Tab-separated table of C-alpha atoms and ligand atoms in Angstrom:
chain	number	residue	atom	x	y	z
A	357	MET	CA	36.203	99.484	134.929
A	358	LYS	CA	36.271	96.299	132.865
A	359	ARG	CA	36.505	98.356	129.699
A	360	ILE	CA	39.416	100.371	131.063
A	361	LEU	CA	41.182	97.159	132.046
A	362	SER	CA	40.801	95.545	128.631
A	363	PHE	CA	41.959	98.788	127.012
A	364	CYS	CA	45.111	98.743	129.147
A	365	LEU	CA	45.689	95.077	128.288
A	366	ALA	CA	45.274	95.799	124.574
A	367	VAL	CA	47.796	98.661	124.755
A	368	LEU	CA	50.218	96.398	126.573
A	369	MET	CA	49.859	93.597	123.999
A	370	CYS	CA	50.276	96.001	121.081
A	371	GLY	CA	53.406	97.313	122.719
A	372	CYS	CA	54.886	93.856	122.878
A	373	LEU	CA	53.826	92.885	119.366
A	374	PHE	CA	55.171	96.053	117.800
A	375	GLY	CA	58.716	96.652	118.628
A	376	CYS	CA	59.094	96.343	122.383
A	377	ALA	CA	61.981	93.912	122.110
A	378	PRO	CA	62.865	92.217	125.385
A	379	LYS	CA	65.558	94.213	127.155
A	380	GLN	CA	69.057	92.785	127.032
A	381	GLN	CA	71.589	92.867	129.816
A	382	LYS	CA	75.357	92.905	129.672
A	383	PHE	CA	77.218	89.875	131.037
A	384	GLN	CA	80.857	88.906	131.320
A	385	TYR	CA	82.839	85.681	131.684
A	386	GLN	CA	86.585	85.129	131.724
A	387	PHE	CA	89.019	82.248	131.828
A	388	PHE	CA	92.786	81.863	132.090
A	389	ASP	CA	93.544	78.340	130.935
A	390	THR	CA	94.080	78.774	127.183
A	391	PHE	CA	96.564	80.514	124.869
A	392	ASP	CA	98.660	81.629	127.812
A	393	THR	CA	96.421	84.635	128.455
A	394	ILE	CA	93.127	85.871	129.893
A	395	ILE	CA	90.195	85.416	127.562
A	396	ARG	CA	87.184	87.594	128.323
A	397	VAL	CA	83.754	87.216	126.706
A	398	VAL	CA	81.468	90.232	127.111
A	399	GLY	CA	78.022	90.216	125.568
A	400	PHE	CA	74.366	91.166	125.679
A	401	ALA	CA	71.714	88.523	126.317
A	402	LYS	CA	68.127	88.287	127.592
A	403	THR	CA	69.030	86.090	130.540
A	404	GLN	CA	72.036	84.854	132.467
A	405	GLU	CA	71.245	81.330	131.188
A	406	GLU	CA	71.368	82.435	127.587
A	407	PHE	CA	74.721	84.163	128.146
A	408	ASP	CA	76.135	81.185	130.077
A	409	GLY	CA	75.326	78.883	127.149
A	410	TYR	CA	77.336	81.031	124.747
A	411	ALA	CA	80.189	81.637	127.196
A	412	GLN	CA	80.536	77.935	128.015
A	413	TYR	CA	80.585	77.094	124.329
A	414	ALA	CA	83.342	79.683	123.790
A	415	HIS	CA	85.413	78.284	126.661
A	416	ASP	CA	85.131	74.692	125.345
A	417	ARG	CA	86.098	75.757	121.837
A	418	PHE	CA	89.108	77.790	123.053
A	419	ARG	CA	90.286	74.730	125.036
A	420	ARG	CA	90.072	72.500	121.990
A	421	LEU	CA	91.791	75.027	119.679
A	422	ASN	CA	94.489	75.722	122.277
A	423	ASN	CA	95.256	71.988	122.399
A	424	LEU	CA	95.397	71.697	118.615
A	425	PHE	CA	97.569	74.803	118.083
A	426	ASP	CA	99.994	74.289	121.021
A	427	LYS	CA	103.526	73.820	119.669
A	428	PHE	CA	105.021	72.034	122.692
A	429	GLU	CA	102.406	69.825	124.308
A	430	ASP	CA	100.272	67.434	122.307
A	431	HIS	CA	97.509	67.234	124.985
A	432	GLY	CA	96.989	63.620	123.958
A	433	LEU	CA	96.255	64.578	120.340
A	434	THR	CA	98.050	63.055	117.353
A	435	ASN	CA	96.807	65.620	114.825
A	436	GLY	CA	97.842	69.028	116.191
A	437	ILE	CA	100.862	71.340	115.745
A	438	ALA	CA	102.859	69.599	118.507
A	439	ALA	CA	102.438	66.273	116.720
A	440	VAL	CA	103.716	67.829	113.462
A	441	ASN	CA	106.768	69.106	115.379
A	442	ALA	CA	107.375	65.749	117.075
A	443	MET	CA	107.360	64.017	113.688
A	444	ALA	CA	109.824	66.446	112.049
A	445	GLY	CA	112.314	64.485	109.948
A	446	VAL	CA	110.310	61.292	110.492
A	447	GLU	CA	107.069	61.200	108.492
A	448	PRO	CA	104.023	63.215	107.404
A	449	ILE	CA	101.062	63.163	109.761
A	450	LYS	CA	97.368	63.630	109.109
A	451	VAL	CA	96.308	66.823	110.859
A	452	ASP	CA	92.943	68.037	112.109
A	453	PRO	CA	91.150	70.019	109.346
A	454	GLN	CA	91.333	73.194	111.445
A	455	VAL	CA	95.087	72.780	111.852
A	456	MET	CA	95.392	72.392	108.087
A	457	GLU	CA	93.303	75.550	107.588
A	458	LEU	CA	95.419	77.512	110.059
A	459	ILE	CA	98.631	76.430	108.307
A	460	LEU	CA	97.272	77.285	104.841
A	461	PHE	CA	95.920	80.616	106.098
A	462	SER	CA	99.306	81.474	107.638
A	463	MET	CA	101.220	80.451	104.501
A	464	GLU	CA	98.953	82.550	102.294
A	465	TRP	CA	99.365	85.685	104.394
A	466	GLN	CA	103.033	85.213	105.132
A	467	GLN	CA	103.575	85.319	101.368
A	468	LYS	CA	101.537	88.528	101.143
A	469	THR	CA	103.601	90.094	103.923
A	470	ASP	CA	106.875	89.170	102.217
A	471	GLY	CA	107.736	86.586	104.859
A	472	ALA	CA	107.803	89.074	107.757
A	473	VAL	CA	105.755	86.459	109.594
A	474	ASP	CA	106.969	82.919	109.023
A	475	ILE	CA	105.454	80.018	110.970
A	476	THR	CA	108.389	77.736	110.068
A	477	MET	CA	110.685	79.811	112.322
A	478	GLY	CA	110.072	77.548	115.332
A	479	PRO	CA	113.754	76.766	116.129
A	480	LEU	CA	114.867	80.413	115.980
A	481	ILE	CA	111.927	81.630	118.067
A	482	SER	CA	112.641	78.904	120.624
A	483	VAL	CA	116.188	80.219	121.114
A	484	TRP	CA	114.827	83.684	121.918
A	485	GLN	CA	112.001	82.316	124.072
A	486	ASP	CA	114.535	80.359	126.158
A	487	TYR	CA	116.606	83.506	126.754
A	488	ILE	CA	113.507	85.553	127.613
A	489	ALA	CA	112.420	82.868	130.092
A	490	ARG	CA	115.933	82.764	131.616
A	491	TYR	CA	116.371	86.466	132.388
A	492	SER	CA	114.167	88.930	134.233
A	493	PRO	CA	114.088	92.560	133.013
A	494	GLU	CA	116.118	93.538	136.134
A	495	ASN	CA	118.943	91.032	135.555
A	496	GLU	CA	122.097	93.055	134.859
A	497	ASN	CA	124.073	89.999	133.698
A	498	ALA	CA	121.609	89.086	130.954
A	499	LYS	CA	123.151	88.117	127.613
A	500	LEU	CA	122.125	87.830	123.993
A	501	PRO	CA	122.344	84.452	122.231
A	502	SER	CA	125.539	84.097	120.214
A	503	GLY	CA	125.519	84.680	116.452
A	504	GLN	CA	126.391	81.005	115.997
A	505	GLU	CA	123.434	79.880	118.088
A	506	LEU	CA	121.103	82.001	115.949
A	507	GLU	CA	122.659	80.861	112.658
A	508	ASP	CA	122.370	77.207	113.667
A	509	ALA	CA	118.697	77.660	114.533
A	510	ALA	CA	118.046	79.579	111.292
A	511	GLN	CA	119.373	76.579	109.324
A	512	LEU	CA	116.326	74.667	110.546
A	513	CYS	CA	113.835	77.377	109.520
A	514	GLY	CA	112.177	78.072	106.173
A	515	THR	CA	109.121	77.192	104.132
A	516	HIS	CA	111.226	74.887	101.920
A	517	LEU	CA	111.236	72.459	104.846
A	518	LEU	CA	107.435	72.266	104.990
A	519	GLU	CA	105.560	69.805	102.819
A	520	ILE	CA	101.778	70.055	102.716
A	521	ASP	CA	99.532	67.539	100.959
A	522	GLN	CA	96.078	69.069	101.030
A	523	GLN	CA	94.429	66.098	99.340
A	524	ALA	CA	95.790	63.644	101.881
A	525	GLY	CA	95.398	66.191	104.692
A	526	THR	CA	99.008	65.669	105.776
A	527	VAL	CA	101.817	67.959	106.892
A	528	TRP	CA	105.516	67.137	107.138
A	529	LEU	CA	108.571	69.051	108.300
A	530	LYS	CA	111.305	67.330	106.365
A	531	GLU	CA	114.244	68.067	108.674
A	532	LYS	CA	114.744	66.744	112.206
A	533	GLY	CA	114.784	69.680	114.629
A	534	ALA	CA	112.551	71.870	112.414
A	535	SER	CA	109.333	73.100	114.045
A	536	LEU	CA	106.244	75.208	113.464
A	537	ASP	CA	105.452	78.175	115.713
A	538	VAL	CA	101.981	79.595	115.134
A	539	GLY	CA	102.208	82.061	118.053
A	540	ALA	CA	101.894	85.065	115.737
A	541	VAL	CA	98.501	84.036	114.432
A	542	ALA	CA	96.873	81.193	116.416
A	543	LYS	CA	95.227	83.251	119.162
A	544	GLY	CA	93.597	85.668	116.722
A	545	TYR	CA	92.664	82.864	114.363
A	546	ALA	CA	91.026	80.885	117.177
A	547	THR	CA	89.199	84.020	118.325
A	548	GLU	CA	87.838	84.489	114.801
A	549	LEU	CA	86.630	80.877	114.566
A	550	VAL	CA	84.874	81.060	117.932
A	551	ALA	CA	83.299	84.447	117.120
A	552	GLN	CA	81.957	83.193	113.797
A	553	GLU	CA	80.539	80.062	115.412
A	554	LEU	CA	78.801	82.099	118.135
A	555	GLN	CA	77.276	84.345	115.479
A	556	GLN	CA	76.022	81.298	113.592
A	557	MET	CA	74.376	80.120	116.819
A	558	GLY	CA	72.402	83.361	116.783
A	559	TRP	CA	74.316	85.589	119.210
A	560	GLU	CA	74.079	89.137	117.933
A	561	SER	CA	76.057	91.339	120.278
A	562	PHE	CA	79.328	90.389	121.957
A	563	SER	CA	83.063	90.870	122.053
A	564	ILE	CA	85.889	88.441	122.790
A	565	SER	CA	89.146	89.775	124.149
A	566	SER	CA	92.092	87.361	124.106
A	567	GLY	CA	95.100	89.126	125.561
A	568	GLY	CA	95.783	91.898	123.075
A	569	ASN	CA	93.261	90.531	120.545
A	570	VAL	CA	89.721	91.918	120.548
A	571	ARG	CA	86.993	90.751	118.159
A	572	THR	CA	83.630	92.549	118.269
A	573	CYS	CA	80.404	91.231	116.736
A	574	GLY	CA	77.310	93.345	116.126
A	575	GLN	CA	76.422	96.595	117.865
A	576	PRO	CA	76.502	96.685	121.662
A	577	LYS	CA	72.862	96.512	122.814
A	578	ASN	CA	73.151	99.322	125.321
A	579	GLY	CA	72.266	102.181	123.014
A	580	ASN	CA	75.867	102.821	121.917
A	581	ASP	CA	76.635	102.632	118.215
A	582	TYR	CA	80.094	101.137	118.685
A	583	TRP	CA	82.309	99.082	120.949
A	584	ASN	CA	85.057	101.271	122.372
A	585	ILE	CA	88.361	99.413	122.529
A	586	GLY	CA	91.316	100.852	124.426
A	587	ILE	CA	94.834	100.786	122.993
A	588	GLN	CA	97.327	100.268	125.789
A	589	ASN	CA	100.112	102.778	126.227
A	590	PRO	CA	103.263	100.649	125.785
A	591	ALA	CA	104.997	102.852	128.344
A	592	SER	CA	102.698	101.429	131.048
A	593	GLY	CA	104.373	98.005	130.619
A	594	ALA	CA	103.160	94.476	131.241
A	595	VAL	CA	100.015	95.066	133.289
A	596	LEU	CA	96.456	93.872	132.838
A	597	ALA	CA	94.651	95.830	130.133
A	598	GLU	CA	92.122	97.384	132.514
A	599	GLN	CA	94.878	98.688	134.813
A	600	SER	CA	96.991	100.122	132.048
A	601	GLU	CA	97.117	103.677	130.922
A	602	LEU	CA	95.327	104.098	127.601
A	603	LEU	CA	97.059	105.661	124.659
A	604	ASP	CA	93.865	106.015	122.662
A	605	VAL	CA	90.483	104.427	121.976
A	606	VAL	CA	89.054	103.032	118.737
A	607	SER	CA	85.312	102.671	118.122
A	608	VAL	CA	84.399	99.658	115.995
A	609	ASN	CA	81.659	97.188	115.072
A	610	ASP	CA	82.136	93.745	113.542
A	611	SER	CA	85.850	94.289	113.563
A	612	SER	CA	89.031	93.232	115.340
A	613	VAL	CA	91.590	95.315	117.174
A	614	VAL	CA	94.904	93.532	117.753
A	615	THR	CA	98.138	94.851	119.234
A	616	SER	CA	101.661	93.426	119.116
A	617	GLY	CA	104.077	95.011	121.534
A	618	ASP	CA	107.572	94.714	122.983
A	619	TYR	CA	106.420	95.318	126.561
A	620	GLN	CA	104.772	92.002	127.540
A	621	ARG	CA	107.663	89.516	127.499
A	622	TYR	CA	111.176	90.904	127.494
A	623	TYR	CA	114.497	91.379	129.254
A	624	MET	CA	117.154	94.058	128.960
A	625	VAL	CA	120.746	93.923	127.722
A	626	GLY	CA	122.067	97.395	128.455
A	627	GLU	CA	119.614	99.753	126.738
A	628	LYS	CA	118.389	97.055	124.346
A	629	ARG	CA	114.971	95.542	125.008
A	630	VAL	CA	115.002	91.863	124.076
A	631	HIS	CA	111.459	90.730	123.270
A	632	HIS	CA	109.496	88.014	121.483
A	633	ILE	CA	108.886	89.331	117.942
A	634	ILE	CA	111.753	88.235	115.729
A	635	ASP	CA	112.850	89.678	112.405
A	636	PRO	CA	113.504	86.733	110.035
A	637	VAL	CA	116.199	88.727	108.204
A	638	THR	CA	118.331	89.951	111.113
A	639	LEU	CA	117.370	86.950	113.327
A	640	MET	CA	117.055	89.530	116.137
A	641	PRO	CA	114.059	91.102	117.935
A	642	ALA	CA	112.573	93.757	115.633
A	643	ASP	CA	113.307	97.234	116.935
A	644	HIS	CA	111.378	99.870	114.977
A	645	TYR	CA	108.408	100.140	117.348
A	646	CYS	CA	107.097	99.747	120.889
A	647	SER	CA	103.729	98.563	119.617
A	648	VAL	CA	101.641	98.166	116.482
A	649	THR	CA	97.833	98.037	116.587
A	650	VAL	CA	95.811	96.754	113.633
A	651	VAL	CA	92.078	97.161	112.983
A	652	THR	CA	90.516	94.885	110.358
A	653	PRO	CA	87.460	92.584	110.415
A	654	HIS	CA	89.120	89.130	110.528
A	655	SER	CA	90.850	88.557	113.845
A	656	GLY	CA	93.324	85.987	112.428
A	657	GLN	CA	94.417	88.473	109.800
A	658	ALA	CA	94.638	91.252	112.363
A	659	ASP	CA	96.876	89.053	114.537
A	660	LEU	CA	99.164	88.066	111.673
A	661	PHE	CA	99.331	91.635	110.344
A	662	SER	CA	100.147	93.108	113.756
A	663	THR	CA	103.175	90.815	114.067
A	664	ALA	CA	104.208	91.321	110.415
A	665	LEU	CA	103.926	95.111	110.682
A	666	PHE	CA	105.957	95.037	113.879
A	667	VAL	CA	108.780	93.482	111.845
A	668	MET	CA	108.440	95.665	108.721
A	669	ASP	CA	109.855	99.171	108.385
A	670	LEU	CA	107.384	102.042	108.374
A	671	GLU	CA	107.404	102.665	104.648
A	672	SER	CA	106.688	99.019	103.718
A	673	GLY	CA	104.143	98.878	106.546
A	674	LYS	CA	102.286	101.927	105.255
A	675	GLN	CA	102.119	100.362	101.790
A	676	LEU	CA	100.742	97.141	103.243
A	677	ALA	CA	98.152	99.078	105.258
A	678	GLU	CA	97.058	100.957	102.134
A	679	GLN	CA	96.867	97.756	100.067
A	680	TYR	CA	94.627	95.915	102.533
A	681	ASP	CA	92.776	98.944	103.923
A	682	LEU	CA	94.093	98.257	107.425
A	683	GLY	CA	93.601	100.603	110.325
A	684	VAL	CA	97.081	100.812	111.880
A	685	LEU	CA	98.574	102.778	114.748
A	686	TRP	CA	102.327	102.506	115.176
A	687	VAL	CA	104.021	103.620	118.392
A	688	MET	CA	107.597	104.261	117.250
A	689	SER	CA	110.550	103.395	119.523
A	690	ASP	CA	110.886	107.077	120.452
A	691	GLY	CA	107.226	107.158	121.523
A	692	SER	CA	105.962	109.157	118.545
A	693	ILE	CA	102.804	108.040	116.743
A	694	GLN	CA	102.122	107.137	113.124
A	695	CYS	CA	98.709	106.205	111.693
A	696	SER	CA	97.286	104.726	108.509
A	697	ASN	CA	94.430	106.660	106.886
A	698	ALA	CA	91.901	103.917	107.585
A	699	ILE	CA	92.237	104.191	111.378
A	700	LEU	CA	91.623	107.935	111.611
A	701	PRO	CA	87.781	107.901	111.503
A	702	MET	CA	87.696	105.253	114.279
A	703	LEU	CA	90.230	106.862	116.572
A	704	ARG	CA	89.204	109.068	119.520
A	705	GLY	CA	92.422	110.930	118.858
A	706	ASP	CA	94.111	111.311	122.268
A	707	SER	CA	97.369	109.918	120.851
A	708	LEU	CA	97.357	112.429	117.994
A	709	GLU	CA	97.012	115.359	120.351
A	710	GLN	CA	100.208	114.275	122.098
A	711	LYS	CA	102.077	114.450	118.797
Q	2015	ADP	P1	101.393	88.009	121.327
Q	2015	ADP	O1	101.554	86.531	121.179
Q	2015	ADP	O2	102.093	88.589	122.486
Q	2015	ADP	O3	99.979	88.449	121.188
Q	2015	ADP	P2	102.163	88.380	118.562
Q	2015	ADP	O4	100.818	88.094	118.015
Q	2015	ADP	O5	102.876	89.497	117.914
Q	2015	ADP	O6	102.169	88.663	120.103
Q	2015	ADP	O7	102.990	87.051	118.369
Q	2015	ADP	C1	104.262	86.881	118.879
Q	2015	ADP	C2	104.604	85.425	118.828
Q	2015	ADP	O8	104.719	85.015	117.460
Q	2015	ADP	C3	105.934	85.082	119.456
Q	2015	ADP	O9	105.776	84.716	120.807
Q	2015	ADP	C4	106.421	83.915	118.616
Q	2015	ADP	O10	105.824	82.725	119.072
Q	2015	ADP	C5	105.863	84.232	117.251
Q	2015	ADP	N1	106.745	85.040	116.393
Q	2015	ADP	C6	107.598	86.040	116.719
Q	2015	ADP	N2	108.157	86.602	115.634
Q	2015	ADP	C7	107.641	85.941	114.574
Q	2015	ADP	C8	107.819	86.047	113.157
Q	2015	ADP	N3	108.589	86.968	112.599
Q	2015	ADP	N4	107.121	85.179	112.384
Q	2015	ADP	C9	106.320	84.247	112.930
Q	2015	ADP	N5	106.100	84.103	114.222
Q	2015	ADP	C10	106.750	84.939	115.043
Q	2016	MG	MG1	100.187	88.477	116.074
């Protein structure tokens, strides 16, 4: 009997020494108090405590980055984007290193996207945001801003107004009334920073979903090879992602899936949908697409590209996708679908069948 018992014990110990990794469970945590959206952390961990440690860290970091990248409120900070805007036309201010990095990152990629995304467009974007806030989609008396209003705002936009001194760590908008708007990139950029930090802390398998921005890290530890990320059907409108109708699904690992769309914040003037992604050339909401989804590893890049591609015409967009090996799915204004080559192997394909 004793011999049988010690044999069983030995088998058990061998099992644990050779490859019987402790089982991991899936956990989820979400919060609503940053970046004007729901942020959901989903991940695999050995215990609830282990997961809670990571999730709490993520929440704290998102709070801090939200406060630094907010364009209106300074949250008591003197070194964030709001402080740069408050000091426009006055004097340079020393910014937090992560604010400097975000600005440099945005400037680099806005050059590579031919200025389709331009973080110095604060005044023009504010005009549109005020109109969007003023009118509901059902309001039949809704108006567009006047050409003059847009021209006046555009006078206060442009990279020539931005002076960056990397050595001193300072940023200055040289004209009073100029302002930075990092809305096209900040959420994805913050998501990338937090994801990288969590990986450095040793977390191997998780995803962070910030509104339309999803960043996945590692393989899901539930036996699946990939994380399956739904692409919302723009026709289903401004509803929570899990309630929306899906247009398609992409399967990815260690990658980001980010969508820009015209269906979240908008109002109507006749048949025209007035939304929050503004073409720097026409000064009007871009109107080629209902949504553009980008798949690429870095979530900040994915966020910036999704906004830039929403502004660019299809031909320039396809060239950009080719150049940077981006997975892209465009939903054209008439509802038809266009894809870059790189997205095809990841796509379940429902949207292509509808074609
Ligand atoms: P969301 O914020 O809904 O995820 P986007 O990532 O596409 O969508 O960003 C849209 C935001 O970016 C707008 O709310 C505005 O703050 C800003 N924005 C809009 N158009 C531009 C543009 N052409 N260049 C830079 N920023 C823009
Ligand atoms: Mg974006």
